[in-house]
Amino acid sequence: MAEKEKLTVKQKEFVQQELGLTEEEFFWRKEHDYDRLIDDCADIEIEETIRAGDNDLSPRGVMAVEMVDFIHGPYDEEDDER
């Protein structure tokens, strides 16, 4: 039997603070409202990328990237070619 997915403490904090979701609500959206969840995290990533300019991405921005990867899987350039 596969183990149920769980968020780390930092991921839970991000999901609660930035998306206003509990862990349970997050996984429901991951299953049923995938595109919106990706968009919400991507919006945070874009905001923080613009804010950072030539500097390093903030911890908030890094977590947004990590959450997109968690939801979607890591970006693969080959997906663009398909």
CSV table of N, CA and C in Angstrom, one decimal:
chain,number,residue,atom,x,y,z
A,1,MET,N,0.8,-1.2,0.0
A,1,MET,CA,0.0,0.0,0.0
A,1,MET,C,0.9,1.2,0.0
A,2,ALA,N,0.6,2.2,-0.9
A,2,ALA,CA,1.4,3.4,-1.0
A,2,ALA,C,1.1,4.3,0.1
A,3,GLU,N,2.2,5.0,0.6
A,3,GLU,CA,2.0,5.9,1.7
A,3,GLU,C,1.4,7.2,1.1
A,4,LYS,N,0.5,7.8,1.9
A,4,LYS,CA,-0.2,9.0,1.6
A,4,LYS,C,0.8,10.2,1.5
A,5,GLU,N,0.6,11.0,0.5
A,5,GLU,CA,1.5,12.2,0.3
A,5,GLU,C,1.3,13.1,1.5
A,6,LYS,N,2.4,13.8,1.9
A,6,LYS,CA,2.4,14.7,3.0
A,6,LYS,C,3.3,15.9,2.6
A,7,LEU,N,2.9,17.0,3.2
A,7,LEU,CA,3.7,18.2,3.1
A,7,LEU,C,4.7,18.3,4.3
A,8,THR,N,5.9,19.0,4.0
A,8,THR,CA,6.8,19.3,5.1
A,8,THR,C,6.2,20.4,5.9
A,9,VAL,N,6.8,20.7,7.0
A,9,VAL,CA,6.3,21.8,7.9
A,9,VAL,C,6.4,23.1,7.1
A,10,LYS,N,7.5,23.3,6.4
A,10,LYS,CA,7.7,24.6,5.6
A,10,LYS,C,6.6,24.6,4.5
A,11,GLN,N,6.4,23.5,3.8
A,11,GLN,CA,5.4,23.5,2.8
A,11,GLN,C,4.0,23.8,3.4
A,12,LYS,N,3.7,23.2,4.5
A,12,LYS,CA,2.4,23.5,5.2
A,12,LYS,C,2.2,25.0,5.5
A,13,GLU,N,3.3,25.6,6.0
A,13,GLU,CA,3.3,27.0,6.4
A,13,GLU,C,3.0,27.8,5.1
A,14,PHE,N,3.7,27.5,4.0
A,14,PHE,CA,3.6,28.2,2.8
A,14,PHE,C,2.1,28.1,2.3
A,15,VAL,N,1.6,26.9,2.2
A,15,VAL,CA,0.3,26.6,1.7
A,15,VAL,C,-0.7,27.4,2.6
A,16,GLN,N,-0.6,27.4,3.9
A,16,GLN,CA,-1.5,28.1,4.7
A,16,GLN,C,-1.4,29.6,4.6
A,17,GLN,N,-0.2,30.2,4.6
A,17,GLN,CA,0.0,31.6,4.6
A,17,GLN,C,-0.2,32.2,3.2
A,18,GLU,N,0.3,31.5,2.1
A,18,GLU,CA,0.2,32.1,0.8
A,18,GLU,C,-1.0,31.7,0.0
A,19,LEU,N,-1.5,30.5,0.3
A,19,LEU,CA,-2.7,30.0,-0.5
A,19,LEU,C,-4.0,30.0,0.3
A,20,GLY,N,-3.8,30.1,1.6
A,20,GLY,CA,-5.0,30.1,2.5
A,20,GLY,C,-5.6,28.7,2.6
A,21,LEU,N,-4.8,27.6,2.5
A,21,LEU,CA,-5.3,26.3,2.4
A,21,LEU,C,-4.7,25.4,3.5
A,22,THR,N,-5.5,24.5,4.0
A,22,THR,CA,-5.0,23.5,4.9
A,22,THR,C,-4.3,22.4,4.0
A,23,GLU,N,-3.6,21.5,4.7
A,23,GLU,CA,-2.9,20.4,3.9
A,23,GLU,C,-4.0,19.6,3.2
A,24,GLU,N,-5.1,19.3,3.8
A,24,GLU,CA,-6.1,18.5,3.2
A,24,GLU,C,-6.7,19.3,2.0
A,25,GLU,N,-7.0,20.6,2.1
A,25,GLU,CA,-7.5,21.4,1.0
A,25,GLU,C,-6.5,21.4,-0.1
A,26,PHE,N,-5.2,21.6,0.2
A,26,PHE,CA,-4.2,21.6,-0.8
A,26,PHE,C,-4.2,20.3,-1.7
A,27,PHE,N,-4.3,19.2,-1.0
A,27,PHE,CA,-4.3,17.9,-1.8
A,27,PHE,C,-5.6,17.7,-2.5
A,28,TRP,N,-6.7,18.2,-2.0
A,28,TRP,CA,-7.9,18.2,-2.8
A,28,TRP,C,-7.8,19.0,-4.1
A,29,ARG,N,-7.2,20.2,-3.9
A,29,ARG,CA,-7.1,21.0,-5.1
A,29,ARG,C,-6.0,20.4,-6.1
A,30,LYS,N,-5.0,19.8,-5.5
A,30,LYS,CA,-4.0,19.1,-6.4
A,30,LYS,C,-4.7,18.1,-7.2
A,31,GLU,N,-5.6,17.4,-6.7
A,31,GLU,CA,-6.4,16.4,-7.4
A,31,GLU,C,-7.5,16.9,-8.3
A,32,HIS,N,-8.1,18.0,-7.9
A,32,HIS,CA,-9.3,18.4,-8.6
A,32,HIS,C,-9.2,19.8,-9.3
A,33,ASP,N,-8.3,20.6,-8.8
A,33,ASP,CA,-8.2,22.0,-9.4
A,33,ASP,C,-6.7,22.3,-9.6
A,34,TYR,N,-6.1,21.4,-10.3
A,34,TYR,CA,-4.7,21.3,-10.5
A,34,TYR,C,-4.2,22.6,-11.2
A,35,ASP,N,-4.8,23.0,-12.3
A,35,ASP,CA,-4.4,24.2,-13.0
A,35,ASP,C,-4.4,25.5,-12.2
A,36,ARG,N,-5.5,25.6,-11.4
A,36,ARG,CA,-5.6,26.9,-10.6
A,36,ARG,C,-4.5,26.9,-9.5
A,37,LEU,N,-4.2,25.7,-8.9
A,37,LEU,CA,-3.2,25.6,-7.9
A,37,LEU,C,-1.8,26.0,-8.5
A,38,ILE,N,-1.5,25.4,-9.7
A,38,ILE,CA,-0.3,25.8,-10.3
A,38,ILE,C,-0.2,27.3,-10.6
A,39,ASP,N,-1.3,27.8,-11.1
A,39,ASP,CA,-1.3,29.3,-11.4
A,39,ASP,C,-1.1,30.1,-10.2
A,40,ASP,N,-1.7,29.8,-9.1
A,40,ASP,CA,-1.5,30.5,-7.8
A,40,ASP,C,-0.1,30.5,-7.4
A,41,CYS,N,0.6,29.4,-7.4
A,41,CYS,CA,2.0,29.3,-7.1
A,41,CYS,C,2.9,30.0,-8.1
A,42,ALA,N,2.6,29.9,-9.4
A,42,ALA,CA,3.3,30.6,-10.4
A,42,ALA,C,3.2,32.1,-10.3
A,43,ASP,N,2.1,32.6,-9.9
A,43,ASP,CA,1.9,34.0,-9.7
A,43,ASP,C,2.9,34.5,-8.6
A,44,ILE,N,3.0,33.8,-7.5
A,44,ILE,CA,3.9,34.1,-6.4
A,44,ILE,C,5.4,34.1,-6.9
A,45,GLU,N,5.7,33.0,-7.7
A,45,GLU,CA,7.0,32.9,-8.3
A,45,GLU,C,7.4,34.1,-9.2
A,46,ILE,N,6.4,34.5,-10.0
A,46,ILE,CA,6.7,35.6,-10.9
A,46,ILE,C,6.8,36.9,-10.1
A,47,GLU,N,6.0,37.1,-9.2
A,47,GLU,CA,6.0,38.3,-8.3
A,47,GLU,C,7.4,38.4,-7.7
A,48,GLU,N,7.9,37.3,-7.1
A,48,GLU,CA,9.2,37.3,-6.4
A,48,GLU,C,10.4,37.4,-7.4
A,49,THR,N,10.2,36.9,-8.6
A,49,THR,CA,11.3,37.0,-9.6
A,49,THR,C,11.4,38.5,-10.0
A,50,ILE,N,10.3,39.1,-10.2
A,50,ILE,CA,10.4,40.6,-10.6
A,50,ILE,C,11.0,41.4,-9.5
A,51,ARG,N,10.6,41.1,-8.2
A,51,ARG,CA,11.1,41.8,-7.1
A,51,ARG,C,12.6,41.6,-6.9
A,52,ALA,N,13.0,40.4,-7.2
A,52,ALA,CA,14.5,40.1,-7.0
A,52,ALA,C,15.4,40.7,-8.0
A,53,GLY,N,14.9,41.0,-9.2
A,53,GLY,CA,15.7,41.6,-10.3
A,53,GLY,C,16.9,40.7,-10.5
A,54,ASP,N,18.1,41.3,-10.3
A,54,ASP,CA,19.3,40.5,-10.6
A,54,ASP,C,19.8,39.8,-9.3
A,55,ASN,N,19.1,39.9,-8.2
A,55,ASN,CA,19.4,39.2,-7.0
A,55,ASN,C,18.8,37.8,-6.9
A,56,ASP,N,19.2,37.1,-5.9
A,56,ASP,CA,18.7,35.8,-5.6
A,56,ASP,C,17.2,35.8,-5.3
A,57,LEU,N,16.5,34.8,-5.7
A,57,LEU,CA,15.1,34.7,-5.4
A,57,LEU,C,14.9,34.5,-3.9
A,58,SER,N,13.9,35.2,-3.4
A,58,SER,CA,13.6,35.1,-2.0
A,58,SER,C,13.2,33.7,-1.5
A,59,PRO,N,13.2,33.4,-0.2
A,59,PRO,CA,12.7,32.1,0.2
A,59,PRO,C,11.3,31.9,-0.2
A,60,ARG,N,10.4,32.9,-0.2
A,60,ARG,CA,9.1,32.8,-0.6
A,60,ARG,C,9.0,32.4,-2.1
A,61,GLY,N,9.8,33.0,-2.9
A,61,GLY,CA,9.9,32.6,-4.3
A,61,GLY,C,10.4,31.2,-4.6
A,62,VAL,N,11.4,30.8,-3.8
A,62,VAL,CA,12.0,29.5,-3.9
A,62,VAL,C,10.9,28.5,-3.5
A,63,MET,N,10.2,28.7,-2.5
A,63,MET,CA,9.2,27.8,-2.0
A,63,MET,C,8.1,27.7,-3.1
A,64,ALA,N,7.7,28.8,-3.7
A,64,ALA,CA,6.7,28.8,-4.8
A,64,ALA,C,7.2,27.8,-5.9
A,65,VAL,N,8.4,27.9,-6.3
A,65,VAL,CA,9.0,27.1,-7.3
A,65,VAL,C,9.0,25.6,-6.9
A,66,GLU,N,9.3,25.4,-5.6
A,66,GLU,CA,9.3,24.0,-5.1
A,66,GLU,C,7.9,23.5,-5.1
A,67,MET,N,6.9,24.3,-4.8
A,67,MET,CA,5.5,23.8,-4.8
A,67,MET,C,5.0,23.5,-6.2
A,68,VAL,N,5.4,24.3,-7.2
A,68,VAL,CA,5.0,24.0,-8.5
A,68,VAL,C,5.6,22.6,-8.9
A,69,ASP,N,6.9,22.4,-8.6
A,69,ASP,CA,7.5,21.1,-8.9
A,69,ASP,C,6.8,20.0,-8.1
A,70,PHE,N,6.4,20.2,-6.9
A,70,PHE,CA,5.7,19.2,-6.1
A,70,PHE,C,4.4,18.9,-6.8
A,71,ILE,N,3.7,19.9,-7.3
A,71,ILE,CA,2.4,19.7,-7.9
A,71,ILE,C,2.5,19.1,-9.3
A,72,HIS,N,3.4,19.6,-10.1
A,72,HIS,CA,3.4,19.3,-11.5
A,72,HIS,C,4.6,18.3,-11.8
A,73,GLY,N,5.6,18.4,-11.0
A,73,GLY,CA,6.8,17.6,-11.3
A,73,GLY,C,7.8,18.6,-11.9
A,74,PRO,N,9.1,18.3,-11.8
A,74,PRO,CA,10.1,19.3,-12.3
A,74,PRO,C,9.9,19.6,-13.8
A,75,TYR,N,10.3,20.8,-14.1
A,75,TYR,CA,10.2,21.3,-15.5
A,75,TYR,C,11.1,20.4,-16.4
A,76,ASP,N,10.6,20.0,-17.5
A,76,ASP,CA,11.3,19.2,-18.5
A,76,ASP,C,11.2,19.9,-19.8
A,77,GLU,N,12.4,20.4,-20.4
A,77,GLU,CA,12.4,21.0,-21.7
A,77,GLU,C,11.7,20.2,-22.8
A,78,GLU,N,11.8,18.9,-22.6
A,78,GLU,CA,11.3,18.0,-23.7
A,78,GLU,C,9.8,18.1,-23.7
A,79,ASP,N,9.1,18.6,-22.6
A,79,ASP,CA,7.6,18.8,-22.7
A,79,ASP,C,7.3,19.9,-23.7
A,80,ASP,N,8.2,20.9,-23.9
A,80,ASP,CA,7.9,21.9,-24.8
A,80,ASP,C,7.9,21.4,-26.3
A,81,GLU,N,8.7,20.4,-26.5
A,81,GLU,CA,8.9,19.8,-27.9
A,81,GLU,C,7.7,18.9,-28.2
A,82,ARG,N,6.9,18.5,-27.3
A,82,ARG,CA,5.8,17.5,-27.6
A,82,ARG,C,4.6,18.2,-28.0
